[in-house]
Amino acid sequence: MKALVYDGVETLGFRDVADAVAGTDDHLIRVDAVGICGSDMHAYLGHDARRPAPLILGHEAAGTIQGGPRDGTRVTVNPLVTCGTCAACRSGRENLCPTRQIISMPPREGAFAQFITMPDSNLVTVPDGVSAAKASLAEPLAVSWHAARLALEALHPSMEKRALVIGGGAIGLAAALALRAMGIEDVTIAEPNDARRAFLTDRCGQRTTAEVADSYPLIIDAVGYGATRATASAQALPGGVIAHVGLGEDTGGLDIRRMTLQEITFIGTYTYTAQDFRDTAAAIFDGRLGPLDWTETRPLSDGFAAFQDLRAGRVAAPKIILDPWA
Amino acid sequence: MKALVYDGVETLGFRDVADAVAGTDDHLIRVDAVGICGSDMHAYLGHDARRPAPLILGHEAAGTIQGGPRDGTRVTVNPLVTCGTCAACRSGRENLCPTRQIISMPPREGAFAQFITMPDSNLVTVPDGVSAAKASLAEPLAVSWHAARLALEALHPSMEKRALVIGGGAIGLAAALALRAMGIEDVTIAEPNDARRAFLTDRCGQRTTAEVADSYPLIIDAVGYGATRATASAQALPGGVIAHVGLGEDTGGLDIRRMTLQEITFIGTYTYTAQDFRDTAAAIFDGRLGPLDWTETRPLSDGFAAFQDLRAGRVAAPKIILDPWA
């Protein structure tokens, strides 16, 4: 099969690799659409020790089951593979499973390929009329859905239902969409990049700001750098909540004196539970997350150029989706 | 009346000051016992811009109402004065009131004096048989009670009921006592100082450790320095909770990458709600917080020497209480 292989820092090759072969507990899945994530870019730049070259990246996949009793079923793929038996898995917090694996990280190859294999429990059936591109958004949208859910659960019921999302990439935009789907009508996205902000406003109908001047009861940091955490901890209202998604910088930024004196809660969030993934897919399918027409699809064979364009800031769309069969 | 006045960095004077005079909405209270807090030490060292000299410090007071219909009633004093009408106050989060004041911070003088004045709603009646020294612990114990309550409310119900408290001063010890009163039997206090650790073990019956080697679902950082936050963020179990009380250093220490990948929640906590204060007083009065016999009482007139001894590390007891009438 063909795959886009990460061969080393800022180097990707589209070439033949060994065919994916399903084990007895897995389905073989033809990949119809697979998105490029910020963490793929992170690995491509050589910044993720957990993803050493050579490796097939990509973990935002939708496709079609090949063979077996469910042959031909269109599915979107939860890429987190967890044990199902530990305390975290049994309590519905599969993302905290100590033996969790994700495709695109050894020992599991990723989905920038024509085929992958996955257990049945990781698959959510996609209804007719929902495109593979849209279905492949379940994974990144679930990340934001999870962060929004945890933030809302932590928010004191007496506080205003009003939120700021820092960062207007796919995770930030998806966080704004998830918050709205959960009933928070008043959401602002802070995005300093003019082209990206214009896209969010004009194409996605979002309220945006270049700089954060107001204060908010709920803030989602969808970037994860010291500077964005500094903004979050300065602009959270007393008793407010910050949910933190990104892995930009490992430390720093938080004004802990203010967070202590003003009782601000900071929640680290990572991926999603299996239920979050299913809930997100359902919200995509029934339209609660909007038209989701802000993606750009390119052939997987042009994936290297797509990474170069993203790296150079030449892409306005929050998400590029690759098609392994174009 | 006599008072201990903070006159400048590391300088306290015991002398006559203008008598406290109750307004129409206040009681005059004879101070029978007043504890020395870490924040008093912070101010004494010139590290708190909110407490400029000259100023009467002290906010952990118990005493006796003088005059009026409640003359002679023994009370313990909630030193936080809040508006009662804002959204925070109305939702029972008085500690987040934007106009909150605390005695010992301008415009309110503190309780290192023979008398103070306070509104009736700030007073909790002390039963016969409970000493003023013990009653004066309501304030510091409420700080820890509040942190323990918020941490337990944030802890996922599936997680083990096991906790670490970092720091064996009054706030740390009180946090351990509060956690036990709330049903967490397995609590360890990390305290590097040998004399203090011996006191906690031998006099207070606490489980202690000099260094933190294990991991915990719930951690209370009762110190608030970069180093203690580094320990907390390294040793919290995946999905765990850190509650943070201290104001040692304004920034730094947290491993935010780990907190994100392992979904660790960090809660800044400050003082207590009015209900927390009442709940803590009730727990003191009915013995749920133990014998509380680990304090040392000295005359207020010797207060300067007490600060010097605390500063020099010559005090093993977690709390010195001053008596303005000795």
PDB file of C-alpha atoms in Angstrom, chain B residues 3-199:
ATOM      1  CA  ALA B   3      -1.354  46.587  70.663  1.00  0.00           C
ATOM      2  CA  LEU B   4       1.590  45.016  68.865  1.00  0.00           C
ATOM      3  CA  VAL B   5       2.310  47.377  65.969  1.00  0.00           C
ATOM      4  CA  TYR B   6       4.275  46.510  62.847  1.00  0.00           C
ATOM      5  CA  ASP B   7       6.501  49.580  62.519  1.00  0.00           C
ATOM      6  CA  GLY B   8       8.719  48.502  59.613  1.00  0.00           C
ATOM      7  CA  VAL B   9      10.727  45.553  58.314  1.00  0.00           C
ATOM      8  CA  GLU B  10      11.377  43.113  61.178  1.00  0.00           C
ATOM      9  CA  THR B  11      10.258  45.670  63.753  1.00  0.00           C
ATOM     10  CA  LEU B  12       7.272  45.319  66.098  1.00  0.00           C
ATOM     11  CA  GLY B  13       6.387  47.564  69.023  1.00  0.00           C
ATOM     12  CA  PHE B  14       4.053  46.721  71.936  1.00  0.00           C
ATOM     13  CA  ARG B  15       2.481  49.994  73.042  1.00  0.00           C
ATOM     14  CA  ASP B  16      -0.641  52.045  73.674  1.00  0.00           C
ATOM     15  CA  VAL B  17      -2.743  52.846  70.622  1.00  0.00           C
ATOM     16  CA  ALA B  18      -6.137  54.507  70.172  1.00  0.00           C
ATOM     17  CA  ASP B  19      -8.951  52.398  71.602  1.00  0.00           C
ATOM     18  CA  ALA B  20     -11.037  50.341  69.179  1.00  0.00           C
ATOM     19  CA  VAL B  21     -14.558  51.824  69.014  1.00  0.00           C
ATOM     20  CA  ALA B  22     -17.507  49.834  67.704  1.00  0.00           C
ATOM     21  CA  GLY B  23     -19.685  51.414  65.012  1.00  0.00           C
ATOM     22  CA  THR B  24     -23.439  50.931  64.992  1.00  0.00           C
ATOM     23  CA  ASP B  25     -23.126  47.708  62.969  1.00  0.00           C
ATOM     24  CA  ASP B  26     -20.193  46.261  64.878  1.00  0.00           C
ATOM     25  CA  HIS B  27     -19.492  44.585  68.168  1.00  0.00           C
ATOM     26  CA  LEU B  28     -16.566  45.554  70.357  1.00  0.00           C
ATOM     27  CA  ILE B  29     -14.661  42.358  71.109  1.00  0.00           C
ATOM     28  CA  ARG B  30     -12.072  41.775  73.776  1.00  0.00           C
ATOM     29  CA  VAL B  31      -9.350  39.639  72.129  1.00  0.00           C
ATOM     30  CA  ASP B  32      -8.564  36.650  74.336  1.00  0.00           C
ATOM     31  CA  ALA B  33      -6.292  34.778  71.897  1.00  0.00           C
ATOM     32  CA  VAL B  34      -4.799  35.582  68.503  1.00  0.00           C
ATOM     33  CA  GLY B  35      -2.571  33.334  66.413  1.00  0.00           C
ATOM     34  CA  ILE B  36       0.477  34.253  64.358  1.00  0.00           C
ATOM     35  CA  CYS B  37      -0.009  33.340  60.689  1.00  0.00           C
ATOM     36  CA  GLY B  38       2.587  32.814  57.969  1.00  0.00           C
ATOM     37  CA  SER B  39       1.128  35.870  56.267  1.00  0.00           C
ATOM     38  CA  ASP B  40       1.858  37.956  59.384  1.00  0.00           C
ATOM     39  CA  MET B  41       5.470  36.762  59.115  1.00  0.00           C
ATOM     40  CA  HIS B  42       5.432  37.634  55.409  1.00  0.00           C
ATOM     41  CA  ALA B  43       4.310  41.188  56.230  1.00  0.00           C
ATOM     42  CA  TYR B  44       6.805  41.466  59.135  1.00  0.00           C
ATOM     43  CA  LEU B  45       9.595  40.660  56.661  1.00  0.00           C
ATOM     44  CA  GLY B  46       8.384  43.472  54.393  1.00  0.00           C
ATOM     45  CA  HIS B  47       7.246  41.083  51.653  1.00  0.00           C
ATOM     46  CA  ASP B  48       3.564  42.035  51.475  1.00  0.00           C
ATOM     47  CA  ALA B  49       2.813  45.307  49.698  1.00  0.00           C
ATOM     48  CA  ARG B  50      -0.799  44.992  50.849  1.00  0.00           C
ATOM     49  CA  ARG B  51       0.310  45.442  54.489  1.00  0.00           C
ATOM     50  CA  PRO B  52       2.388  48.654  54.773  1.00  0.00           C
ATOM     51  CA  ALA B  53       3.745  49.840  58.160  1.00  0.00           C
ATOM     52  CA  PRO B  54       2.583  51.151  60.549  1.00  0.00           C
ATOM     53  CA  LEU B  55      -0.146  48.545  60.943  1.00  0.00           C
ATOM     54  CA  ILE B  56      -1.580  46.191  63.554  1.00  0.00           C
ATOM     55  CA  LEU B  57      -1.265  42.679  62.095  1.00  0.00           C
ATOM     56  CA  GLY B  58      -3.108  39.518  63.225  1.00  0.00           C
ATOM     57  CA  HIS B  59      -6.352  37.997  61.941  1.00  0.00           C
ATOM     58  CA  GLU B  60      -6.763  34.700  63.860  1.00  0.00           C
ATOM     59  CA  ALA B  61      -8.753  35.903  66.833  1.00  0.00           C
ATOM     60  CA  ALA B  62     -11.127  34.621  69.455  1.00  0.00           C
ATOM     61  CA  GLY B  63     -12.558  36.790  72.202  1.00  0.00           C
ATOM     62  CA  THR B  64     -15.527  38.037  74.179  1.00  0.00           C
ATOM     63  CA  ILE B  65     -18.199  40.513  73.096  1.00  0.00           C
ATOM     64  CA  GLN B  66     -18.121  43.703  75.192  1.00  0.00           C
ATOM     65  CA  GLY B  67     -21.435  45.504  75.777  1.00  0.00           C
ATOM     66  CA  GLY B  68     -24.696  45.354  73.884  1.00  0.00           C
ATOM     67  CA  PRO B  69     -27.294  42.567  73.989  1.00  0.00           C
ATOM     68  CA  ARG B  70     -24.654  39.850  73.470  1.00  0.00           C
ATOM     69  CA  ASP B  71     -22.304  41.151  76.164  1.00  0.00           C
ATOM     70  CA  GLY B  72     -20.064  38.399  77.488  1.00  0.00           C
ATOM     71  CA  THR B  73     -20.627  35.980  74.614  1.00  0.00           C
ATOM     72  CA  ARG B  74     -17.443  34.127  73.705  1.00  0.00           C
ATOM     73  CA  VAL B  75     -16.827  34.126  69.951  1.00  0.00           C
ATOM     74  CA  THR B  76     -14.360  33.182  67.274  1.00  0.00           C
ATOM     75  CA  VAL B  77     -13.884  35.706  64.506  1.00  0.00           C
ATOM     76  CA  ASN B  78     -14.162  35.263  60.750  1.00  0.00           C
ATOM     77  CA  PRO B  79     -11.826  38.095  59.725  1.00  0.00           C
ATOM     78  CA  LEU B  80     -13.076  38.333  56.110  1.00  0.00           C
ATOM     79  CA  VAL B  81     -15.506  41.217  55.701  1.00  0.00           C
ATOM     80  CA  THR B  82     -17.489  40.961  52.475  1.00  0.00           C
ATOM     81  CA  CYS B  83     -20.326  42.912  50.870  1.00  0.00           C
ATOM     82  CA  GLY B  84     -23.019  40.243  51.063  1.00  0.00           C
ATOM     83  CA  THR B  85     -24.730  41.453  47.906  1.00  0.00           C
ATOM     84  CA  CYS B  86     -22.433  40.702  44.925  1.00  0.00           C
ATOM     85  CA  ALA B  87     -22.755  37.573  42.779  1.00  0.00           C
ATOM     86  CA  ALA B  88     -19.917  35.849  44.662  1.00  0.00           C
ATOM     87  CA  CYS B  89     -21.437  36.579  48.084  1.00  0.00           C
ATOM     88  CA  ARG B  90     -24.914  35.571  46.955  1.00  0.00           C
ATOM     89  CA  SER B  91     -23.584  32.259  45.650  1.00  0.00           C
ATOM     90  CA  GLY B  92     -21.867  31.443  48.946  1.00  0.00           C
ATOM     91  CA  ARG B  93     -18.369  32.222  47.675  1.00  0.00           C
ATOM     92  CA  GLU B  94     -17.807  35.248  49.901  1.00  0.00           C
ATOM     93  CA  ASN B  95     -14.038  34.803  49.638  1.00  0.00           C
ATOM     94  CA  LEU B  96     -14.302  35.882  45.975  1.00  0.00           C
ATOM     95  CA  CYS B  97     -16.153  39.120  46.799  1.00  0.00           C
ATOM     96  CA  PRO B  98     -14.411  41.862  44.783  1.00  0.00           C
ATOM     97  CA  THR B  99     -14.575  44.251  47.747  1.00  0.00           C
ATOM     98  CA  ARG B 100     -13.476  41.708  50.354  1.00  0.00           C
ATOM     99  CA  GLN B 101     -11.459  43.059  53.251  1.00  0.00           C
ATOM    100  CA  ILE B 102      -9.559  41.241  55.967  1.00  0.00           C
ATOM    101  CA  ILE B 103      -8.565  42.598  59.334  1.00  0.00           C
ATOM    102  CA  SER B 104      -4.797  43.287  59.453  1.00  0.00           C
ATOM    103  CA  MET B 105      -4.889  44.821  55.978  1.00  0.00           C
ATOM    104  CA  PRO B 106      -5.849  48.505  55.425  1.00  0.00           C
ATOM    105  CA  PRO B 107      -8.388  49.919  55.945  1.00  0.00           C
ATOM    106  CA  ARG B 108      -8.895  47.399  58.798  1.00  0.00           C
ATOM    107  CA  GLU B 109      -6.482  47.108  61.711  1.00  0.00           C
ATOM    108  CA  GLY B 110      -5.625  43.617  62.920  1.00  0.00           C
ATOM    109  CA  ALA B 111      -6.118  41.642  66.106  1.00  0.00           C
ATOM    110  CA  PHE B 112      -2.686  41.848  67.726  1.00  0.00           C
ATOM    111  CA  ALA B 113      -4.446  44.148  70.183  1.00  0.00           C
ATOM    112  CA  GLN B 114      -6.632  44.044  73.281  1.00  0.00           C
ATOM    113  CA  PHE B 115      -9.795  44.913  71.348  1.00  0.00           C
ATOM    114  CA  ILE B 116     -11.178  44.751  67.817  1.00  0.00           C
ATOM    115  CA  THR B 117     -14.564  45.532  66.263  1.00  0.00           C
ATOM    116  CA  MET B 118     -16.473  43.189  63.942  1.00  0.00           C
ATOM    117  CA  PRO B 119     -19.961  42.787  62.422  1.00  0.00           C
ATOM    118  CA  ASP B 120     -22.189  40.229  64.103  1.00  0.00           C
ATOM    119  CA  SER B 121     -22.307  38.055  60.968  1.00  0.00           C
ATOM    120  CA  ASN B 122     -18.546  37.447  61.288  1.00  0.00           C
ATOM    121  CA  LEU B 123     -18.843  35.905  64.751  1.00  0.00           C
ATOM    122  CA  VAL B 124     -19.366  32.263  65.675  1.00  0.00           C
ATOM    123  CA  THR B 125     -20.335  31.561  69.283  1.00  0.00           C
ATOM    124  CA  VAL B 126     -17.873  29.370  71.184  1.00  0.00           C
ATOM    125  CA  PRO B 127     -19.322  26.769  73.564  1.00  0.00           C
ATOM    126  CA  ASP B 128     -18.274  26.520  77.200  1.00  0.00           C
ATOM    127  CA  GLY B 129     -15.325  24.214  77.635  1.00  0.00           C
ATOM    128  CA  VAL B 130     -13.585  25.249  74.422  1.00  0.00           C
ATOM    129  CA  SER B 131     -10.630  27.501  75.211  1.00  0.00           C
ATOM    130  CA  ALA B 132     -10.019  30.794  73.432  1.00  0.00           C
ATOM    131  CA  ALA B 133      -6.729  29.419  72.113  1.00  0.00           C
ATOM    132  CA  LYS B 134      -8.510  26.478  70.501  1.00  0.00           C
ATOM    133  CA  ALA B 135     -11.306  28.727  69.193  1.00  0.00           C
ATOM    134  CA  SER B 136      -8.745  31.061  67.600  1.00  0.00           C
ATOM    135  CA  LEU B 137      -7.656  28.137  65.396  1.00  0.00           C
ATOM    136  CA  ALA B 138     -10.939  28.365  63.482  1.00  0.00           C
ATOM    137  CA  GLU B 139      -9.415  30.804  60.993  1.00  0.00           C
ATOM    138  CA  PRO B 140      -6.266  28.891  59.973  1.00  0.00           C
ATOM    139  CA  LEU B 141      -8.122  25.587  60.115  1.00  0.00           C
ATOM    140  CA  ALA B 142     -10.852  27.012  57.858  1.00  0.00           C
ATOM    141  CA  VAL B 143      -8.214  27.848  55.230  1.00  0.00           C
ATOM    142  CA  SER B 144      -7.210  24.199  55.121  1.00  0.00           C
ATOM    143  CA  TRP B 145     -10.780  22.927  55.442  1.00  0.00           C
ATOM    144  CA  HIS B 146     -11.722  24.985  52.365  1.00  0.00           C
ATOM    145  CA  ALA B 147      -8.765  23.683  50.331  1.00  0.00           C
ATOM    146  CA  ALA B 148      -9.535  20.096  51.340  1.00  0.00           C
ATOM    147  CA  ARG B 149     -13.207  20.510  50.448  1.00  0.00           C
ATOM    148  CA  LEU B 150     -12.487  21.969  47.000  1.00  0.00           C
ATOM    149  CA  ALA B 151      -9.918  19.251  46.307  1.00  0.00           C
ATOM    150  CA  LEU B 152     -12.324  16.484  47.307  1.00  0.00           C
ATOM    151  CA  GLU B 153     -15.140  17.988  45.258  1.00  0.00           C
ATOM    152  CA  ALA B 154     -12.839  18.005  42.208  1.00  0.00           C
ATOM    153  CA  LEU B 155     -11.524  14.469  42.732  1.00  0.00           C
ATOM    154  CA  HIS B 156     -13.096  11.935  40.369  1.00  0.00           C
ATOM    155  CA  PRO B 157     -15.208   9.526  42.439  1.00  0.00           C
ATOM    156  CA  SER B 158     -13.389   6.529  40.999  1.00  0.00           C
ATOM    157  CA  MET B 159     -10.054   7.535  42.492  1.00  0.00           C
ATOM    158  CA  GLU B 160      -8.495   6.237  45.685  1.00  0.00           C
ATOM    159  CA  LYS B 161      -9.152   8.261  48.826  1.00  0.00           C
ATOM    160  CA  ARG B 162      -5.479   8.887  49.664  1.00  0.00           C
ATOM    161  CA  ALA B 163      -3.698  12.203  50.046  1.00  0.00           C
ATOM    162  CA  LEU B 164      -0.353  13.940  50.428  1.00  0.00           C
ATOM    163  CA  VAL B 165       0.020  17.279  52.189  1.00  0.00           C
ATOM    164  CA  ILE B 166       3.203  19.172  51.340  1.00  0.00           C
ATOM    165  CA  GLY B 167       4.415  21.237  54.296  1.00  0.00           C
ATOM    166  CA  GLY B 168       4.012  20.560  58.000  1.00  0.00           C
ATOM    167  CA  GLY B 169       3.245  24.050  59.291  1.00  0.00           C
ATOM    168  CA  ALA B 170      -0.137  24.955  60.735  1.00  0.00           C
ATOM    169  CA  ILE B 171      -1.843  24.987  57.326  1.00  0.00           C
ATOM    170  CA  GLY B 172      -0.373  21.641  56.319  1.00  0.00           C
ATOM    171  CA  LEU B 173      -1.209  19.977  59.627  1.00  0.00           C
ATOM    172  CA  ALA B 174      -4.705  21.470  59.504  1.00  0.00           C
ATOM    173  CA  ALA B 175      -5.152  20.194  55.939  1.00  0.00           C
ATOM    174  CA  ALA B 176      -4.305  16.677  57.109  1.00  0.00           C
ATOM    175  CA  LEU B 177      -6.789  17.014  59.985  1.00  0.00           C
ATOM    176  CA  ALA B 178      -9.493  18.375  57.659  1.00  0.00           C
ATOM    177  CA  LEU B 179      -8.985  15.587  55.127  1.00  0.00           C
ATOM    178  CA  ARG B 180      -9.356  13.006  57.903  1.00  0.00           C
ATOM    179  CA  ALA B 181     -12.480  14.745  59.195  1.00  0.00           C
ATOM    180  CA  MET B 182     -13.837  14.465  55.635  1.00  0.00           C
ATOM    181  CA  GLY B 183     -13.195  10.730  55.508  1.00  0.00           C
ATOM    182  CA  ILE B 184      -9.732  10.433  53.958  1.00  0.00           C
ATOM    183  CA  GLU B 185      -7.958   8.111  56.364  1.00  0.00           C
ATOM    184  CA  ASP B 186      -4.731   7.734  54.410  1.00  0.00           C
ATOM    185  CA  VAL B 187      -2.916  11.083  54.665  1.00  0.00           C
ATOM    186  CA  THR B 188       0.848  11.708  54.657  1.00  0.00           C
ATOM    187  CA  ILE B 189       2.514  15.034  55.472  1.00  0.00           C
ATOM    188  CA  ALA B 190       5.807  15.799  53.689  1.00  0.00           C
ATOM    189  CA  GLU B 191       8.029  17.963  55.889  1.00  0.00           C
ATOM    190  CA  PRO B 192      11.807  18.189  55.403  1.00  0.00           C
ATOM    191  CA  ASN B 193      12.562  19.862  58.769  1.00  0.00           C
ATOM    192  CA  ASP B 194      13.539  17.128  61.240  1.00  0.00           C
ATOM    193  CA  ALA B 195      12.339  18.884  64.407  1.00  0.00           C
ATOM    194  CA  ARG B 196       9.038  19.820  62.877  1.00  0.00           C
ATOM    195  CA  ARG B 197       8.551  16.318  61.458  1.00  0.00           C
ATOM    196  CA  ALA B 198       9.274  14.778  64.858  1.00  0.00           C
ATOM    197  CA  PHE B 199       6.709  17.104  66.431  1.00  0.00           C
TER     198      PHE B 199
END
